[in-house]
Amino acid sequence: MCSTCGCSQPAGAVKIHKVNLNELHVAADHTAHHHGFGTAHTHEHHNEHHHHHSGEKTVIQLEQDILGKNNLLAERNRGYFEAKHIAAFNLVSSPGSGKTALLERTLGDLKDQMPFFVIEGDQQTNNDAERIAATGAPVVQINTGKGCHLDAEMIRQATKELNPVDHAVVFIENVGNLVCPALFDLGESARVVIISVTEGDDKPLKYPDMFHSSQLCIINKIDLLPYVPFDVEKVKANARKVSHITEFIELSAYTGQGMQQWYEWLQKQQQHTDH
Amino acid sequence: MHELSIVQSIVEIAEEQVRQAGARQVDSIELDIGQLAGIEWSSLDFAWEAAVRHTVLQNADRLVRRVPGKAKCLECQKEFNIGALYDACPHCQAHFHQILSGQELRVCALTVS
Ligand SMILES: Nc1nc2c(ncn2[C@@H]2O[C@H](COP(=O)(O)OP(=O)(O)O)[C@@H](O)[C@H]2O)c(=O)[nH]1
Ligand SMILES: [Mg+2]
Ligand SMILES: [Zn+2]
């Protein structure tokens, strides 16, 4: 138990480690004492002499942004990515919408055209990182434990571990959740929200923050459209109510239909990193 | 539940201020939380209970100002009160708006002793 914040450390600890194809289960754990919000706080102040006389009250006017620390770290990540001409994408969706499937196909199809590096976020397992490692792309797993989203400090540590080359495309698969990741800037170049046609077309209205903060909306599993009551135009109209800047791409990570449009979007984004 | 991260960040900010002031604890804390900030009030209460235990905020009074949502319509340029991000402009029914307030997540003030 950490006496400063009261977190129960092993249960809440974040683990970040590289997942290699050949040594899938022996990768070293670099376990950081992490407070879910990227806080590596020091404990040195426990030893400091306190000069304050008890009973004396002081009012401190602060006006401090609660997300300020995360936003600052996110901007540092963004600066690092920009300096290295890296395009970094934060992929967010409900569990099962097809984030990993989309990455698997993309990494397979474009591996000779773009240097891919992947950060996988998951509460407990390495399953997705193993699927990515099987494509040959370097991948770092972040296990958030009880944490329901990635934050900028986790990305800072994972990026160090990943060590992407200049002009890389870095994919960050966030924890499957349409609520919590919305508030946490990671320093990405763009946020991509994925919804599959087996979900409700009112999702943008139910999770407005996520759709509001994303630049691209991918509508996945369109191979299943004949079998489900999903109205593509309605989901777009709903998303436009929440954000007027979102672009849409309809595709199937399973059959490959529509993937070309996604690849063109990626290439366009990658070209932006040279400006 | 990202409200837990939010409360942990508040705890961190409070610990830092208490340390700088050479104080022991926080007696009261004032927060600005916007109606459009993506915070679930019941989750925040729940997270607060769990996360302030054994910290400088353990006995602090919490005063939360819920900042109402305001937006400016990009079609008719009028300002209006907005309860959710998908609300239409009440004047022209357009959905093209810019949020002016309601997304605040701020620690405004602390009383320490
Ligand atoms: N029919 C169909 N199934 C898909 C498609 N994309 C993903 N899936 C399936 O949906 C399930 C969840 O996909 P996954 O990539 O693990 O989702 P994630 O949780 O968002 O990473 C898996 O069984 C996939 O095979 C698609 O385009 N069409
Ligand atoms: Mg996945
Ligand atoms: Zn209007």
Short mmCIF file of C-alpha atoms and ligand atoms in Angstrom, two decimals:
data_model
loop_
_atom_site.label_atom_id
_atom_site.label_comp_id
_atom_site.label_asym_id
_atom_site.label_seq_id
_atom_site.Cartn_x
_atom_site.Cartn_y
_atom_site.Cartn_z
CA MET A 1 0.00 0.00 0.00
CA CYS A 2 1.35 3.38 -0.99
CA SER A 3 0.87 5.65 2.01
CA THR A 4 0.64 8.81 -0.05
CA CYS A 5 -2.22 7.96 -2.32
CA GLY A 6 -3.73 4.93 -0.63
CA CYS A 7 -3.59 2.83 -3.77
CA SER A 8 -3.10 -0.87 -3.21
CA GLN A 9 0.01 -1.22 -5.24
CA PRO A 10 0.23 -4.67 -6.78
CA ALA A 11 -3.45 -4.71 -7.74
CA GLY A 12 -3.35 -1.28 -9.33
CA ALA A 13 0.15 -1.52 -10.79
CA VAL A 14 0.66 -0.85 -14.45
CA LYS A 15 2.96 -3.20 -16.35
CA ILE A 16 4.70 -2.24 -19.54
CA HIS A 17 6.76 -4.74 -21.51
CA LYS A 18 7.85 -5.63 -24.99
CA VAL A 19 6.22 -8.71 -26.49
CA ASN A 20 8.56 -10.62 -28.82
CA LEU A 21 7.45 -13.29 -31.22
CA ASN A 22 10.19 -15.75 -30.21
CA GLU A 23 10.03 -15.27 -26.49
CA LEU A 24 6.39 -14.50 -26.00
CA HIS A 25 6.25 -15.57 -22.39
CA VAL A 26 9.62 -14.63 -21.02
CA ALA A 27 9.66 -10.91 -21.74
CA ALA A 28 10.90 -8.87 -18.81
CA ASP A 29 8.42 -6.86 -16.81
CA HIS A 30 9.35 -3.29 -16.19
CA THR A 31 6.87 -2.72 -13.48
CA ALA A 32 6.53 0.88 -12.51
CA HIS A 33 4.87 2.14 -9.39
CA HIS A 34 2.20 3.92 -11.30
CA HIS A 35 -0.87 5.71 -10.16
CA GLY A 36 -3.10 5.28 -13.13
CA PHE A 37 -2.62 8.88 -14.07
CA GLY A 38 1.02 8.88 -14.85
CA THR A 39 2.25 10.23 -11.65
CA ALA A 40 5.57 8.76 -10.59
CA HIS A 41 5.33 10.94 -7.50
CA THR A 42 8.23 11.05 -5.11
CA HIS A 43 7.92 10.06 -1.50
CA GLU A 44 10.72 12.28 -0.29
CA HIS A 45 8.42 14.80 1.37
CA HIS A 46 7.69 12.34 4.15
CA ASN A 47 11.08 13.19 5.57
CA GLU A 48 10.75 16.92 5.30
CA HIS A 49 10.51 19.10 8.33
CA HIS A 50 7.15 20.86 8.47
CA HIS A 51 7.29 24.50 9.46
CA HIS A 52 3.59 25.03 9.62
CA HIS A 53 2.05 25.70 13.00
CA SER A 54 -0.97 23.55 13.56
CA GLY A 55 -4.32 25.29 13.57
CA GLU A 56 -3.18 28.04 11.19
CA LYS A 57 -5.33 28.16 8.08
CA THR A 58 -4.12 29.24 4.66
CA VAL A 59 -6.31 29.80 1.63
CA ILE A 60 -4.62 28.97 -1.66
CA GLN A 61 -6.17 30.26 -4.89
CA LEU A 62 -5.15 27.82 -7.57
CA GLU A 63 -7.24 27.58 -10.77
CA GLN A 64 -5.31 24.46 -11.73
CA ASP A 65 -6.50 22.16 -14.51
CA ILE A 66 -7.04 18.68 -13.07
CA LEU A 67 -5.94 17.11 -16.35
CA GLY A 68 -3.06 19.57 -16.61
CA LYS A 69 -0.34 17.07 -15.84
CA ASN A 70 -1.63 14.57 -18.38
CA ASN A 71 -2.02 17.31 -20.98
CA LEU A 72 1.53 18.48 -20.38
CA LEU A 73 2.93 14.98 -20.75
CA ALA A 74 0.78 14.46 -23.85
CA GLU A 75 2.29 17.56 -25.42
CA ARG A 76 5.76 16.22 -24.66
CA ASN A 77 4.87 12.97 -26.42
CA ARG A 78 3.46 14.97 -29.32
CA GLY A 79 6.69 16.96 -29.59
CA TYR A 80 8.73 13.76 -29.60
CA PHE A 81 6.56 12.26 -32.35
CA GLU A 82 6.68 15.44 -34.42
CA ALA A 83 10.45 15.78 -34.16
CA LYS A 84 10.80 12.22 -35.45
CA HIS A 85 8.16 12.68 -38.19
CA ILE A 86 6.10 9.96 -36.58
CA ALA A 87 2.35 9.68 -37.15
CA ALA A 88 0.71 8.28 -34.00
CA PHE A 89 -2.89 7.10 -33.92
CA ASN A 90 -5.00 6.47 -30.84
CA LEU A 91 -7.56 3.76 -31.69
CA VAL A 92 -10.62 3.74 -29.46
CA SER A 93 -13.78 1.62 -29.50
CA SER A 94 -15.99 -0.63 -27.43
CA PRO A 95 -14.53 -4.10 -26.83
CA GLY A 96 -14.85 -6.25 -29.95
CA SER A 97 -15.39 -3.55 -32.58
CA GLY A 98 -12.31 -4.77 -34.46
CA LYS A 99 -9.34 -2.62 -33.44
CA THR A 100 -6.91 -5.52 -33.39
CA ALA A 101 -8.35 -7.08 -36.56
CA LEU A 102 -7.96 -3.74 -38.37
CA LEU A 103 -4.34 -3.50 -37.22
CA GLU A 104 -3.55 -7.09 -38.19
CA ARG A 105 -4.75 -6.57 -41.74
CA THR A 106 -3.14 -3.13 -42.08
CA LEU A 107 0.22 -4.35 -40.78
CA GLY A 108 0.10 -7.32 -43.15
CA ASP A 109 -0.89 -5.31 -46.22
CA LEU A 110 1.40 -2.28 -45.78
CA LYS A 111 4.43 -3.68 -44.00
CA ASP A 112 6.69 -2.98 -46.99
CA GLN A 113 5.46 0.60 -47.26
CA MET A 114 5.41 1.94 -43.69
CA PRO A 115 7.49 1.14 -40.61
CA PHE A 116 4.80 0.15 -38.08
CA PHE A 117 5.19 0.15 -34.30
CA VAL A 118 2.36 -0.78 -31.97
CA ILE A 119 1.39 -0.09 -28.36
CA GLU A 120 -1.33 -2.39 -27.04
CA GLY A 121 -3.44 -1.40 -24.06
CA ASP A 122 -5.33 -4.06 -22.15
CA GLN A 123 -6.33 -4.45 -18.53
CA GLN A 124 -4.95 -7.96 -18.03
CA THR A 125 -3.93 -9.96 -21.07
CA ASN A 126 -1.21 -9.99 -23.75
CA ASN A 127 -3.51 -11.60 -26.31
CA ASP A 128 -3.71 -8.67 -28.69
CA ALA A 129 0.03 -7.94 -28.45
CA GLU A 130 0.69 -11.55 -29.40
CA ARG A 131 -1.60 -11.21 -32.44
CA ILE A 132 0.35 -8.09 -33.45
CA ALA A 133 3.75 -9.68 -32.77
CA ALA A 134 2.74 -12.50 -35.13
CA THR A 135 2.65 -9.94 -37.99
CA GLY A 136 6.30 -9.12 -37.31
CA ALA A 137 5.72 -5.56 -36.07
CA PRO A 138 7.46 -4.42 -32.86
CA VAL A 139 4.87 -4.21 -30.08
CA VAL A 140 4.80 -3.11 -26.45
CA GLN A 141 2.02 -4.23 -24.14
CA ILE A 142 0.62 -1.96 -21.45
CA ASN A 143 -1.44 -3.79 -18.85
CA THR A 144 -3.42 -1.20 -16.97
CA GLY A 145 -4.66 -3.55 -14.24
CA LYS A 146 -7.83 -1.93 -12.97
CA GLY A 147 -7.27 1.16 -15.11
CA CYS A 148 -9.88 1.63 -17.83
CA HIS A 149 -7.84 3.89 -20.15
CA LEU A 150 -4.31 4.69 -21.25
CA ASP A 151 -2.72 7.95 -20.17
CA ALA A 152 0.16 10.06 -21.46
CA GLU A 153 2.69 8.81 -18.90
CA MET A 154 2.05 5.19 -19.92
CA ILE A 155 2.59 6.17 -23.55
CA ARG A 156 5.80 7.99 -22.65
CA GLN A 157 7.18 4.86 -20.98
CA ALA A 158 5.92 2.49 -23.66
CA THR A 159 7.37 4.66 -26.44
CA LYS A 160 10.78 4.55 -24.76
CA GLU A 161 10.54 0.78 -24.67
CA LEU A 162 9.29 0.61 -28.27
CA ASN A 163 11.93 3.01 -29.63
CA PRO A 164 10.20 3.73 -32.98
CA VAL A 165 12.32 4.82 -35.96
CA ASP A 166 11.96 8.20 -37.68
CA HIS A 167 8.97 8.34 -40.07
CA ALA A 168 7.29 5.45 -38.24
CA VAL A 169 3.56 4.94 -37.97
CA VAL A 170 2.72 4.23 -34.32
CA PHE A 171 -0.64 2.64 -33.55
CA ILE A 172 -1.92 2.80 -30.00
CA GLU A 173 -4.78 0.39 -29.28
CA ASN A 174 -6.54 1.87 -26.27
CA VAL A 175 -8.43 -0.15 -23.67
CA GLY A 176 -11.82 -1.20 -25.09
CA ASN A 177 -14.09 1.47 -23.62
CA LEU A 178 -15.90 4.43 -25.19
CA VAL A 179 -16.11 6.52 -22.03
CA CYS A 180 -12.89 6.79 -20.06
CA PRO A 181 -10.23 7.15 -22.79
CA ALA A 182 -12.04 10.22 -24.16
CA LEU A 183 -10.58 12.60 -21.57
CA PHE A 184 -6.97 11.49 -21.84
CA ASP A 185 -4.85 13.02 -24.56
CA LEU A 186 -1.91 10.72 -25.28
CA GLY A 187 -0.08 13.05 -27.66
CA GLU A 188 -1.47 11.28 -30.74
CA SER A 189 -1.55 12.89 -34.17
CA ALA A 190 -5.15 11.78 -34.60
CA ARG A 191 -7.79 9.86 -32.70
CA VAL A 192 -9.68 7.17 -34.57
CA VAL A 193 -12.96 5.86 -33.19
CA ILE A 194 -14.19 2.49 -34.48
CA ILE A 195 -17.77 1.32 -34.42
CA SER A 196 -18.97 -1.95 -35.91
CA VAL A 197 -22.31 -2.55 -37.59
CA THR A 198 -23.29 -5.04 -34.88
CA GLU A 199 -23.51 -2.12 -32.46
CA GLY A 200 -26.35 0.40 -32.22
CA ASP A 201 -26.41 3.29 -34.68
CA ASP A 202 -27.16 5.61 -31.74
CA LYS A 203 -23.69 5.03 -30.23
CA PRO A 204 -22.43 8.53 -31.10
CA LEU A 205 -25.27 9.95 -29.01
CA LYS A 206 -24.61 7.59 -26.12
CA TYR A 207 -20.86 8.32 -26.09
CA PRO A 208 -20.71 11.90 -27.35
CA ASP A 209 -17.35 12.78 -25.74
CA MET A 210 -15.51 10.11 -27.69
CA PHE A 211 -17.08 10.97 -31.02
CA HIS A 212 -16.57 14.66 -30.32
CA SER A 213 -12.83 14.18 -29.80
CA SER A 214 -12.11 11.89 -32.77
CA GLN A 215 -10.95 13.00 -36.21
CA LEU A 216 -11.87 9.79 -38.03
CA CYS A 217 -14.73 7.36 -37.52
CA ILE A 218 -14.30 3.88 -38.98
CA ILE A 219 -17.45 1.86 -39.49
CA ASN A 220 -16.22 -1.75 -39.39
CA LYS A 221 -17.71 -5.17 -40.21
CA ILE A 222 -19.68 -3.91 -43.22
CA ASP A 223 -19.61 -7.52 -44.51
CA LEU A 224 -22.33 -8.11 -41.89
CA LEU A 225 -24.62 -5.31 -43.08
CA PRO A 226 -27.06 -7.68 -44.84
CA TYR A 227 -27.72 -9.44 -41.54
CA VAL A 228 -28.12 -6.61 -39.05
CA PRO A 229 -30.48 -3.65 -38.70
CA PHE A 230 -27.74 -0.98 -38.86
CA ASP A 231 -28.33 2.24 -40.77
CA VAL A 232 -24.97 3.65 -41.92
CA GLU A 233 -26.44 7.03 -42.84
CA LYS A 234 -28.10 7.30 -39.45
CA VAL A 235 -24.88 6.64 -37.55
CA LYS A 236 -23.15 9.29 -39.64
CA ALA A 237 -25.94 11.77 -38.99
CA ASN A 238 -25.73 11.03 -35.27
CA ALA A 239 -21.96 11.45 -35.24
CA ARG A 240 -22.29 14.76 -37.10
CA LYS A 241 -24.59 16.02 -34.37
CA VAL A 242 -21.71 15.58 -31.94
CA SER A 243 -18.82 16.64 -34.15
CA HIS A 244 -18.79 18.42 -37.47
CA ILE A 245 -15.18 17.59 -38.29
CA THR A 246 -15.28 13.80 -38.24
CA GLU A 247 -14.47 11.90 -41.46
CA PHE A 248 -15.96 8.45 -42.07
CA ILE A 249 -14.59 5.28 -43.66
CA GLU A 250 -16.71 2.17 -44.05
CA LEU A 251 -14.77 -1.08 -44.25
CA SER A 252 -14.46 -4.71 -43.31
CA ALA A 253 -11.26 -5.75 -41.61
CA TYR A 254 -12.41 -9.32 -42.30
CA THR A 255 -13.01 -9.25 -46.09
CA GLY A 256 -10.76 -6.25 -46.83
CA GLN A 257 -13.55 -4.26 -48.48
CA GLY A 258 -12.98 -0.51 -48.04
CA MET A 259 -9.46 -0.92 -46.65
CA GLN A 260 -7.98 1.05 -49.56
CA GLN A 261 -9.68 4.21 -48.35
CA TRP A 262 -8.18 3.71 -44.88
CA TYR A 263 -4.73 3.22 -46.39
CA GLU A 264 -5.09 6.43 -48.36
CA TRP A 265 -6.09 8.25 -45.18
CA LEU A 266 -3.01 6.84 -43.42
CA GLN A 267 -0.73 7.91 -46.25
CA LYS A 268 -2.18 11.41 -46.18
CA GLN A 269 -1.62 11.59 -42.41
CA GLN A 270 1.92 10.34 -42.77
CA GLN A 271 2.66 13.05 -45.35
CA HIS A 272 1.46 15.69 -42.86
CA THR A 273 4.30 14.71 -40.52
CA ASP A 274 6.80 16.21 -42.96
CA HIS A 275 5.37 19.70 -42.55
CA MET B 1 -14.13 4.48 -14.30
CA HIS B 2 -11.91 7.43 -15.21
CA GLU B 3 -13.35 9.41 -12.30
CA LEU B 4 -10.87 7.50 -10.14
CA SER B 5 -7.96 8.91 -12.16
CA ILE B 6 -9.51 12.33 -11.88
CA VAL B 7 -9.72 12.08 -8.08
CA GLN B 8 -6.16 10.72 -7.92
CA SER B 9 -4.99 13.77 -9.86
CA ILE B 10 -6.85 16.04 -7.45
CA VAL B 11 -5.14 14.23 -4.55
CA GLU B 12 -1.78 14.81 -6.19
CA ILE B 13 -2.44 18.50 -6.69
CA ALA B 14 -3.56 18.77 -3.07
CA GLU B 15 -0.52 16.86 -1.74
CA GLU B 16 1.76 19.22 -3.63
CA GLN B 17 0.02 22.34 -2.29
CA VAL B 18 0.03 21.03 1.28
CA ARG B 19 3.73 20.26 0.97
CA GLN B 20 4.56 23.69 -0.44
CA ALA B 21 2.60 25.41 2.31
CA GLY B 22 4.23 23.27 4.96
CA ALA B 23 0.75 22.31 6.12
CA ARG B 24 -0.70 19.02 7.28
CA GLN B 25 -4.08 18.69 5.68
CA VAL B 26 -6.72 20.19 3.46
CA ASP B 27 -9.76 21.58 5.26
CA SER B 28 -11.71 22.44 2.16
CA ILE B 29 -11.30 22.21 -1.58
CA GLU B 30 -13.22 24.02 -4.31
CA LEU B 31 -13.63 22.38 -7.70
CA ASP B 32 -15.08 23.57 -11.00
CA ILE B 33 -16.52 20.68 -12.96
CA GLY B 34 -18.32 21.39 -16.20
CA GLN B 35 -21.61 19.75 -17.12
CA LEU B 36 -19.98 18.68 -20.41
CA ALA B 37 -16.70 17.48 -18.88
CA GLY B 38 -17.58 13.81 -19.19
CA ILE B 39 -17.83 13.26 -15.45
CA GLU B 40 -20.51 11.06 -13.96
CA TRP B 41 -21.46 12.62 -10.61
CA SER B 42 -22.25 9.35 -8.84
CA SER B 43 -18.97 7.82 -10.06
CA LEU B 44 -17.11 10.88 -8.82
CA ASP B 45 -18.63 10.51 -5.35
CA PHE B 46 -17.78 6.85 -5.30
CA ALA B 47 -14.21 7.43 -6.50
CA TRP B 48 -13.78 10.25 -3.99
CA GLU B 49 -14.63 7.98 -1.07
CA ALA B 50 -12.10 5.41 -2.20
CA ALA B 51 -9.25 7.66 -3.32
CA VAL B 52 -9.01 10.31 -0.58
CA ARG B 53 -8.61 7.78 2.24
CA HIS B 54 -5.25 8.20 4.02
CA THR B 55 -4.47 11.35 2.06
CA VAL B 56 -4.43 15.06 2.91
CA LEU B 57 -7.96 15.22 1.51
CA GLN B 58 -9.38 12.63 3.88
CA ASN B 59 -11.25 15.16 6.02
CA ALA B 60 -11.66 17.92 3.48
CA ASP B 61 -14.99 19.52 2.66
CA ARG B 62 -15.58 19.32 -1.04
CA LEU B 63 -17.32 22.17 -2.81
CA VAL B 64 -18.15 21.47 -6.42
CA ARG B 65 -19.34 24.17 -8.79
CA ARG B 66 -21.05 22.58 -11.76
CA VAL B 67 -20.32 24.90 -14.65
CA PRO B 68 -23.23 24.93 -17.08
CA GLY B 69 -22.67 24.20 -20.77
CA LYS B 70 -22.65 27.15 -23.17
CA ALA B 71 -22.14 27.00 -26.91
CA LYS B 72 -22.04 29.33 -29.87
CA CYS B 73 -23.93 28.29 -32.98
CA LEU B 74 -21.67 28.44 -36.04
CA GLU B 75 -24.68 28.85 -38.37
CA CYS B 76 -26.62 31.70 -36.75
CA GLN B 77 -23.85 32.91 -34.39
CA LYS B 78 -26.19 32.95 -31.38
CA GLU B 79 -25.09 31.70 -27.98
CA PHE B 80 -27.20 29.12 -26.18
CA ASN B 81 -27.21 26.83 -23.14
CA ILE B 82 -26.23 23.29 -24.11
CA GLY B 83 -26.98 20.27 -21.93
CA ALA B 84 -25.31 17.62 -24.12
CA LEU B 85 -22.80 17.73 -26.97
CA TYR B 86 -25.42 16.56 -29.47
CA ASP B 87 -27.96 19.27 -28.68
CA ALA B 88 -29.11 21.38 -31.61
CA CYS B 89 -29.16 25.17 -31.63
CA PRO B 90 -32.59 26.19 -30.25
CA HIS B 91 -32.70 29.15 -32.69
CA CYS B 92 -31.91 27.49 -36.03
CA GLN B 93 -31.69 23.74 -35.19
CA ALA B 94 -28.13 23.46 -36.54
CA HIS B 95 -25.61 21.10 -34.94
CA PHE B 96 -22.52 23.11 -35.84
CA HIS B 97 -21.43 24.68 -32.62
CA GLN B 98 -18.40 25.64 -30.67
CA ILE B 99 -18.35 24.88 -26.94
CA LEU B 100 -17.71 28.03 -24.89
CA SER B 101 -17.93 26.58 -21.40
CA GLY B 102 -18.93 23.45 -19.51
CA GLN B 103 -15.79 21.37 -20.12
CA GLU B 104 -13.90 22.68 -17.07
CA LEU B 105 -12.07 20.31 -14.73
CA ARG B 106 -10.30 22.59 -12.28
CA VAL B 107 -9.12 22.86 -8.71
CA CYS B 108 -10.00 26.47 -7.89
CA ALA B 109 -8.93 26.88 -4.31
CA LEU B 110 -7.81 25.03 -1.19
CA THR B 111 -7.82 25.84 2.49
CA VAL B 112 -4.97 24.07 4.24
CA SER B 113 -3.91 23.89 7.87
N1 LIG C 1 -17.48 -10.29 -39.67
C1 LIG C 1 -16.48 -9.51 -39.23
N2 LIG C 1 -15.89 -9.78 -38.05
C2 LIG C 1 -14.90 -8.98 -37.64
C3 LIG C 1 -14.45 -7.87 -38.42
N3 LIG C 1 -13.46 -7.25 -37.73
C4 LIG C 1 -13.29 -7.93 -36.58
N4 LIG C 1 -14.15 -8.97 -36.52
C5 LIG C 1 -14.29 -9.96 -35.44
O1 LIG C 1 -14.74 -9.28 -34.27
C6 LIG C 1 -14.15 -9.85 -33.11
C7 LIG C 1 -13.45 -8.79 -32.30
O2 LIG C 1 -12.38 -8.25 -33.05
P1 LIG C 1 -11.08 -7.61 -32.36
O3 LIG C 1 -10.20 -7.14 -33.44
O4 LIG C 1 -10.51 -8.54 -31.37
O5 LIG C 1 -11.77 -6.38 -31.60
P2 LIG C 1 -11.12 -5.34 -30.56
O6 LIG C 1 -11.59 -5.75 -29.20
O7 LIG C 1 -11.70 -4.00 -30.93
O8 LIG C 1 -9.64 -5.38 -30.72
C8 LIG C 1 -13.21 -10.93 -33.61
O9 LIG C 1 -13.87 -12.17 -33.50
C9 LIG C 1 -12.97 -10.55 -35.05
O10 LIG C 1 -12.66 -11.66 -35.85
C10 LIG C 1 -15.10 -7.61 -39.67
O11 LIG C 1 -14.79 -6.69 -40.42
N5 LIG C 1 -16.11 -8.47 -40.02
MG MG C 2 -8.16 -5.69 -29.30
ZN ZN C 3 -28.21 28.55 -34.65
#
